[in-house]
Amino acid sequence: EDQVTQSPEALRLQEGESSSLNCSYTVSGLRGLFWYRQDPGKGPEFLFTLYSAGEEKEKERLKATLTKKESFLHITAPKPEDSATYLCAVTGANSKLTFGKGITLSVRP
Amino acid sequence: GAVVSQHPSRVICKSGTSVKIECRSLDFQATTMFWYRQFPKQSLMLMATSNEGSKATYEQGVEKDKFLINHASLTLSTLTVTSAHPEDSSFYICSARSGGSAKNIQYFGAGTRLSVL
């Protein structure tokens, strides 16, 4: 059974304080690892997809990396508008998305 | 990114009534659509997968007679919660994926908050 574990559960940062969010996974036949952002009361918004170990993707203050066992979402100099829940998900041989519980990020001005 | 529209965003209904939720892919054809349920501070749980023109595949423990799914076209899927009860109150989210590969990205709707009184 595919599993995704995200840590920490919640993270509070000062504006400008860089940090990383961790996603550990076990999956049968990884077909893709996905990062989404979810604001309260909204559906997930797609951020990145990574397909193989060593791959990296970047968008504004966010950078996602992938190894064979985990993925990191690095946030550089965050702003209050980066506050949200960040979801990690994997797709394996069963073609279904398996989500972690998410990491709730709060960025204080 | 691709846009998925979900409607309504919020619905309040009496126990015993049925509620229909629509999910539309606005700028791409979705060969596969998914329906999820999310409880507070919990992850998204897949309820069912639907492919255009065929019957939906339900996850274990999801009652197919209670949660009716129709995927009538490449841009529209509907979820009908039949004879809703308070325990069906939840946040329902749909997603759409273009193409048949699991590598393709799922794009999500904004979700529907269902409250059953």
mmCIF file of C-alpha atoms in Angstrom:
data_model
loop_
_atom_site.group_PDB
_atom_site.id
_atom_site.type_symbol
_atom_site.label_atom_id
_atom_site.label_comp_id
_atom_site.label_asym_id
_atom_site.label_seq_id
_atom_site.Cartn_x
_atom_site.Cartn_y
_atom_site.Cartn_z
ATOM 1 C CA GLU A 1 0.000 0.000 0.000
ATOM 2 C CA ASP A 2 1.336 3.415 -0.966
ATOM 3 C CA GLN A 3 2.062 5.724 1.962
ATOM 4 C CA VAL A 4 2.964 9.393 2.314
ATOM 5 C CA THR A 5 4.163 11.010 5.528
ATOM 6 C CA GLN A 6 4.660 14.737 5.835
ATOM 7 C CA SER A 7 6.539 16.585 8.535
ATOM 8 C CA PRO A 8 6.298 18.724 10.480
ATOM 9 C CA GLU A 9 2.510 18.859 10.878
ATOM 10 C CA ALA A 10 2.635 22.624 11.274
ATOM 11 C CA LEU A 11 5.337 25.206 10.753
ATOM 12 C CA ARG A 12 5.438 28.823 11.820
ATOM 13 C CA LEU A 13 8.003 31.083 10.180
ATOM 14 C CA GLN A 14 8.899 34.722 10.319
ATOM 15 C CA GLU A 15 8.701 36.522 7.003
ATOM 16 C CA GLY A 16 12.011 36.003 5.221
ATOM 17 C CA GLU A 17 12.948 32.915 7.257
ATOM 18 C CA SER A 18 13.693 30.112 4.798
ATOM 19 C CA SER A 19 12.807 26.492 5.613
ATOM 20 C CA SER A 20 11.992 23.090 4.123
ATOM 21 C CA LEU A 21 8.946 20.847 4.239
ATOM 22 C CA ASN A 22 9.534 17.106 4.179
ATOM 23 C CA CYS A 23 7.575 14.375 2.418
ATOM 24 C CA SER A 24 8.569 10.734 2.920
ATOM 25 C CA TYR A 25 6.962 8.115 0.749
ATOM 26 C CA THR A 26 6.740 4.431 -0.002
ATOM 27 C CA VAL A 27 5.184 3.484 -3.301
ATOM 28 C CA SER A 28 5.068 0.557 -5.648
ATOM 29 C CA GLY A 29 6.416 1.783 -8.955
ATOM 30 C CA LEU A 30 6.594 5.565 -8.602
ATOM 31 C CA ARG A 31 4.976 7.304 -11.538
ATOM 32 C CA GLY A 32 5.005 10.772 -10.086
ATOM 33 C CA LEU A 33 5.278 12.841 -6.909
ATOM 34 C CA PHE A 34 3.092 15.914 -6.695
ATOM 35 C CA TRP A 35 3.043 19.014 -4.523
ATOM 36 C CA TYR A 36 -0.145 20.981 -4.079
ATOM 37 C CA ARG A 37 -1.066 24.080 -2.113
ATOM 38 C CA GLN A 38 -4.448 24.188 -0.364
ATOM 39 C CA ASP A 39 -5.983 27.319 1.116
ATOM 40 C CA PRO A 40 -8.722 26.992 3.787
ATOM 41 C CA GLY A 41 -12.052 25.940 2.284
ATOM 42 C CA LYS A 42 -10.563 25.514 -1.208
ATOM 43 C CA GLY A 43 -9.432 22.664 -3.414
ATOM 44 C CA PRO A 44 -5.739 21.858 -3.903
ATOM 45 C CA GLU A 45 -3.799 24.010 -6.366
ATOM 46 C CA PHE A 46 -1.117 22.227 -8.393
ATOM 47 C CA LEU A 47 2.467 23.347 -7.777
ATOM 48 C CA PHE A 48 4.956 20.752 -9.039
ATOM 49 C CA THR A 49 5.338 17.238 -10.293
ATOM 50 C CA LEU A 50 8.568 15.230 -10.097
ATOM 51 C CA TYR A 51 9.114 11.922 -11.811
ATOM 52 C CA SER A 52 12.598 10.650 -10.976
ATOM 53 C CA ALA A 53 15.200 10.907 -8.230
ATOM 54 C CA GLY A 54 17.469 13.896 -8.659
ATOM 55 C CA GLU A 55 14.850 15.979 -10.389
ATOM 56 C CA GLU A 56 14.268 19.546 -9.187
ATOM 57 C CA LYS A 57 11.647 22.126 -10.061
ATOM 58 C CA GLU A 58 11.431 25.764 -9.106
ATOM 59 C CA LYS A 59 8.728 28.413 -9.087
ATOM 60 C CA GLU A 60 9.176 31.813 -7.486
ATOM 61 C CA ARG A 61 10.107 31.204 -3.826
ATOM 62 C CA LEU A 62 9.447 27.452 -3.994
ATOM 63 C CA LYS A 63 11.765 24.649 -5.028
ATOM 64 C CA ALA A 64 10.892 20.961 -4.988
ATOM 65 C CA THR A 65 13.441 18.149 -4.942
ATOM 66 C CA LEU A 66 13.118 14.380 -5.103
ATOM 67 C CA THR A 67 15.112 11.400 -3.873
ATOM 68 C CA LYS A 68 14.174 7.721 -3.903
ATOM 69 C CA LYS A 69 12.563 7.990 -0.473
ATOM 70 C CA GLU A 70 11.560 11.599 0.061
ATOM 71 C CA SER A 71 10.840 14.968 -1.398
ATOM 72 C CA PHE A 72 11.509 18.413 -0.010
ATOM 73 C CA LEU A 73 9.701 21.641 -0.670
ATOM 74 C CA HIS A 74 12.130 24.459 0.029
ATOM 75 C CA ILE A 75 10.684 27.890 0.716
ATOM 76 C CA THR A 76 13.107 30.770 0.332
ATOM 77 C CA ALA A 77 12.362 34.085 2.050
ATOM 78 C CA PRO A 78 8.657 33.317 2.547
ATOM 79 C CA LYS A 79 5.995 35.985 2.614
ATOM 80 C CA PRO A 80 2.700 35.993 4.547
ATOM 81 C CA GLU A 81 0.848 35.090 1.329
ATOM 82 C CA ASP A 82 2.725 31.783 1.288
ATOM 83 C CA SER A 83 0.683 30.732 4.339
ATOM 84 C CA ALA A 84 -1.339 27.635 3.368
ATOM 85 C CA THR A 85 -1.398 23.867 3.734
ATOM 86 C CA TYR A 86 1.079 22.119 1.447
ATOM 87 C CA LEU A 87 0.086 18.633 0.328
ATOM 88 C CA CYS A 88 2.394 15.962 -1.019
ATOM 89 C CA ALA A 89 0.993 13.059 -3.056
ATOM 90 C CA VAL A 90 2.333 10.119 -5.022
ATOM 91 C CA THR A 91 1.033 8.040 -7.889
ATOM 92 C CA GLY A 92 2.238 4.489 -8.199
ATOM 93 C CA ALA A 93 1.396 1.417 -10.178
ATOM 94 C CA ASN A 94 -2.282 1.655 -9.197
ATOM 95 C CA SER A 95 -2.548 5.049 -10.926
ATOM 96 C CA LYS A 96 -4.189 6.635 -7.878
ATOM 97 C CA LEU A 97 -3.042 9.706 -5.982
ATOM 98 C CA THR A 98 -2.166 8.972 -2.355
ATOM 99 C CA PHE A 99 -1.970 12.117 -0.240
ATOM 100 C CA GLY A 100 -0.147 12.948 2.952
ATOM 101 C CA LYS A 101 -1.953 14.855 5.699
ATOM 102 C CA GLY A 102 -0.321 18.098 4.716
ATOM 103 C CA ILE A 103 1.852 20.692 6.424
ATOM 104 C CA THR A 104 0.193 23.889 7.581
ATOM 105 C CA LEU A 105 2.554 26.794 7.062
ATOM 106 C CA SER A 106 2.043 30.139 8.788
ATOM 107 C CA VAL A 107 4.284 33.042 7.856
ATOM 108 C CA ARG A 108 4.221 36.000 10.228
ATOM 109 C CA PRO A 109 4.897 39.499 8.883
ATOM 110 C CA GLY B 1 -2.640 25.443 -15.309
ATOM 111 C CA ALA B 2 -5.870 23.803 -16.341
ATOM 112 C CA VAL B 3 -9.131 24.975 -14.801
ATOM 113 C CA VAL B 4 -11.670 22.746 -13.112
ATOM 114 C CA SER B 5 -14.958 24.280 -12.052
ATOM 115 C CA GLN B 6 -16.984 22.728 -9.217
ATOM 116 C CA HIS B 7 -20.497 23.727 -8.367
ATOM 117 C CA PRO B 8 -22.032 24.544 -5.915
ATOM 118 C CA SER B 9 -19.375 25.683 -3.476
ATOM 119 C CA ARG B 10 -21.671 25.228 -0.509
ATOM 120 C CA VAL B 11 -24.950 23.462 0.056
ATOM 121 C CA ILE B 12 -27.138 23.024 3.106
ATOM 122 C CA CYS B 13 -29.920 20.465 2.911
ATOM 123 C CA LYS B 14 -32.364 18.559 5.071
ATOM 124 C CA SER B 15 -31.797 14.951 6.001
ATOM 125 C CA GLY B 16 -33.260 12.589 3.402
ATOM 126 C CA THR B 17 -32.851 14.872 0.395
ATOM 127 C CA SER B 18 -30.494 14.322 -2.522
ATOM 128 C CA VAL B 19 -27.753 16.715 -3.564
ATOM 129 C CA LYS B 20 -26.012 16.931 -6.923
ATOM 130 C CA ILE B 21 -22.487 18.350 -7.343
ATOM 131 C CA GLU B 22 -21.080 19.209 -10.763
ATOM 132 C CA CYS B 23 -17.475 19.110 -11.873
ATOM 133 C CA ARG B 24 -16.386 20.578 -15.208
ATOM 134 C CA SER B 25 -13.031 20.785 -16.920
ATOM 135 C CA LEU B 26 -13.121 24.152 -18.645
ATOM 136 C CA ASP B 27 -10.139 24.173 -20.965
ATOM 137 C CA PHE B 28 -9.213 20.541 -21.512
ATOM 138 C CA GLN B 29 -10.849 17.186 -22.076
ATOM 139 C CA ALA B 30 -10.785 15.000 -18.985
ATOM 140 C CA THR B 31 -10.730 11.314 -19.787
ATOM 141 C CA THR B 32 -10.699 10.561 -16.079
ATOM 142 C CA MET B 33 -12.304 12.398 -13.189
ATOM 143 C CA PHE B 34 -11.972 11.673 -9.485
ATOM 144 C CA TRP B 35 -14.083 12.397 -6.441
ATOM 145 C CA TYR B 36 -12.539 12.921 -3.018
ATOM 146 C CA ARG B 37 -13.805 13.580 0.463
ATOM 147 C CA GLN B 38 -11.889 15.570 3.054
ATOM 148 C CA PHE B 39 -12.546 15.780 6.786
ATOM 149 C CA PRO B 40 -11.165 18.657 8.885
ATOM 150 C CA LYS B 41 -7.386 18.499 9.260
ATOM 151 C CA GLN B 42 -7.313 15.232 7.336
ATOM 152 C CA SER B 43 -5.978 14.239 3.971
ATOM 153 C CA LEU B 44 -8.037 13.824 0.830
ATOM 154 C CA MET B 45 -9.605 10.379 0.603
ATOM 155 C CA LEU B 46 -10.410 9.021 -2.841
ATOM 156 C CA MET B 47 -14.034 7.962 -3.163
ATOM 157 C CA ALA B 48 -14.270 6.941 -6.794
ATOM 158 C CA THR B 49 -12.723 7.166 -10.225
ATOM 159 C CA SER B 50 -14.818 7.762 -13.302
ATOM 160 C CA ASN B 51 -13.973 7.453 -16.956
ATOM 161 C CA GLU B 52 -16.074 9.060 -19.635
ATOM 162 C CA GLY B 53 -18.797 6.772 -20.866
ATOM 163 C CA SER B 54 -18.225 3.971 -18.383
ATOM 164 C CA LYS B 55 -19.248 3.085 -14.854
ATOM 165 C CA ALA B 56 -17.349 4.587 -11.972
ATOM 166 C CA THR B 57 -14.949 2.521 -9.892
ATOM 167 C CA TYR B 58 -15.569 2.969 -6.178
ATOM 168 C CA GLU B 59 -13.020 2.636 -3.397
ATOM 169 C CA GLN B 60 -13.541 0.050 -0.710
ATOM 170 C CA GLY B 61 -16.103 1.168 1.854
ATOM 171 C CA VAL B 62 -17.786 3.749 -0.404
ATOM 172 C CA GLU B 63 -21.456 2.969 -1.052
ATOM 173 C CA LYS B 64 -22.092 3.237 -4.767
ATOM 174 C CA ASP B 65 -25.855 3.474 -4.279
ATOM 175 C CA LYS B 66 -25.439 6.447 -1.962
ATOM 176 C CA PHE B 67 -22.833 8.284 -4.022
ATOM 177 C CA LEU B 68 -23.968 8.159 -7.647
ATOM 178 C CA ILE B 69 -21.387 9.254 -10.184
ATOM 179 C CA ASN B 70 -22.052 10.079 -13.805
ATOM 180 C CA HIS B 71 -19.341 11.016 -16.297
ATOM 181 C CA ALA B 72 -21.482 11.839 -19.296
ATOM 182 C CA SER B 73 -18.951 13.767 -21.347
ATOM 183 C CA LEU B 74 -15.252 14.547 -21.521
ATOM 184 C CA THR B 75 -15.811 17.767 -19.603
ATOM 185 C CA LEU B 76 -18.504 16.937 -17.041
ATOM 186 C CA SER B 77 -18.859 14.578 -14.100
ATOM 187 C CA THR B 78 -21.541 14.710 -11.416
ATOM 188 C CA LEU B 79 -21.729 13.299 -7.909
ATOM 189 C CA THR B 80 -25.179 12.825 -6.406
ATOM 190 C CA VAL B 81 -25.417 12.186 -2.683
ATOM 191 C CA THR B 82 -28.710 10.332 -2.339
ATOM 192 C CA SER B 83 -30.844 10.471 0.803
ATOM 193 C CA ALA B 84 -28.230 12.519 2.578
ATOM 194 C CA HIS B 85 -27.790 12.183 6.334
ATOM 195 C CA PRO B 86 -25.795 14.295 8.819
ATOM 196 C CA GLU B 87 -22.876 11.857 8.660
ATOM 197 C CA ASP B 88 -22.525 12.700 4.945
ATOM 198 C CA SER B 89 -21.641 16.269 5.868
ATOM 199 C CA SER B 90 -18.147 16.872 4.563
ATOM 200 C CA PHE B 91 -15.988 18.690 2.018
ATOM 201 C CA TYR B 92 -16.224 17.031 -1.395
ATOM 202 C CA ILE B 93 -13.614 17.781 -4.042
ATOM 203 C CA CYS B 94 -13.393 16.666 -7.649
ATOM 204 C CA SER B 95 -10.373 16.492 -9.900
ATOM 205 C CA ALA B 96 -9.816 15.957 -13.598
ATOM 206 C CA ARG B 97 -6.940 14.422 -15.482
ATOM 207 C CA SER B 98 -6.288 14.660 -19.175
ATOM 208 C CA GLY B 99 -4.941 11.606 -20.971
ATOM 209 C CA GLY B 100 -4.710 8.064 -19.684
ATOM 210 C CA SER B 101 -1.280 8.156 -18.111
ATOM 211 C CA ALA B 102 -0.919 8.217 -14.355
ATOM 212 C CA LYS B 103 1.871 10.714 -14.917
ATOM 213 C CA ASN B 104 -0.678 13.280 -15.987
ATOM 214 C CA ILE B 105 -1.505 15.932 -13.481
ATOM 215 C CA GLN B 106 -4.798 15.989 -11.608
ATOM 216 C CA TYR B 107 -6.329 19.447 -11.426
ATOM 217 C CA PHE B 108 -8.783 20.077 -8.638
ATOM 218 C CA GLY B 109 -12.019 21.964 -8.287
ATOM 219 C CA ALA B 110 -12.613 24.426 -5.450
ATOM 220 C CA GLY B 111 -14.625 21.913 -3.451
ATOM 221 C CA THR B 112 -18.198 21.701 -2.161
ATOM 222 C CA ARG B 113 -19.026 22.048 1.523
ATOM 223 C CA LEU B 114 -22.069 19.862 2.240
ATOM 224 C CA SER B 115 -23.971 20.356 5.468
ATOM 225 C CA VAL B 116 -26.886 17.995 6.161
ATOM 226 C CA LEU B 117 -29.250 19.116 8.896
#
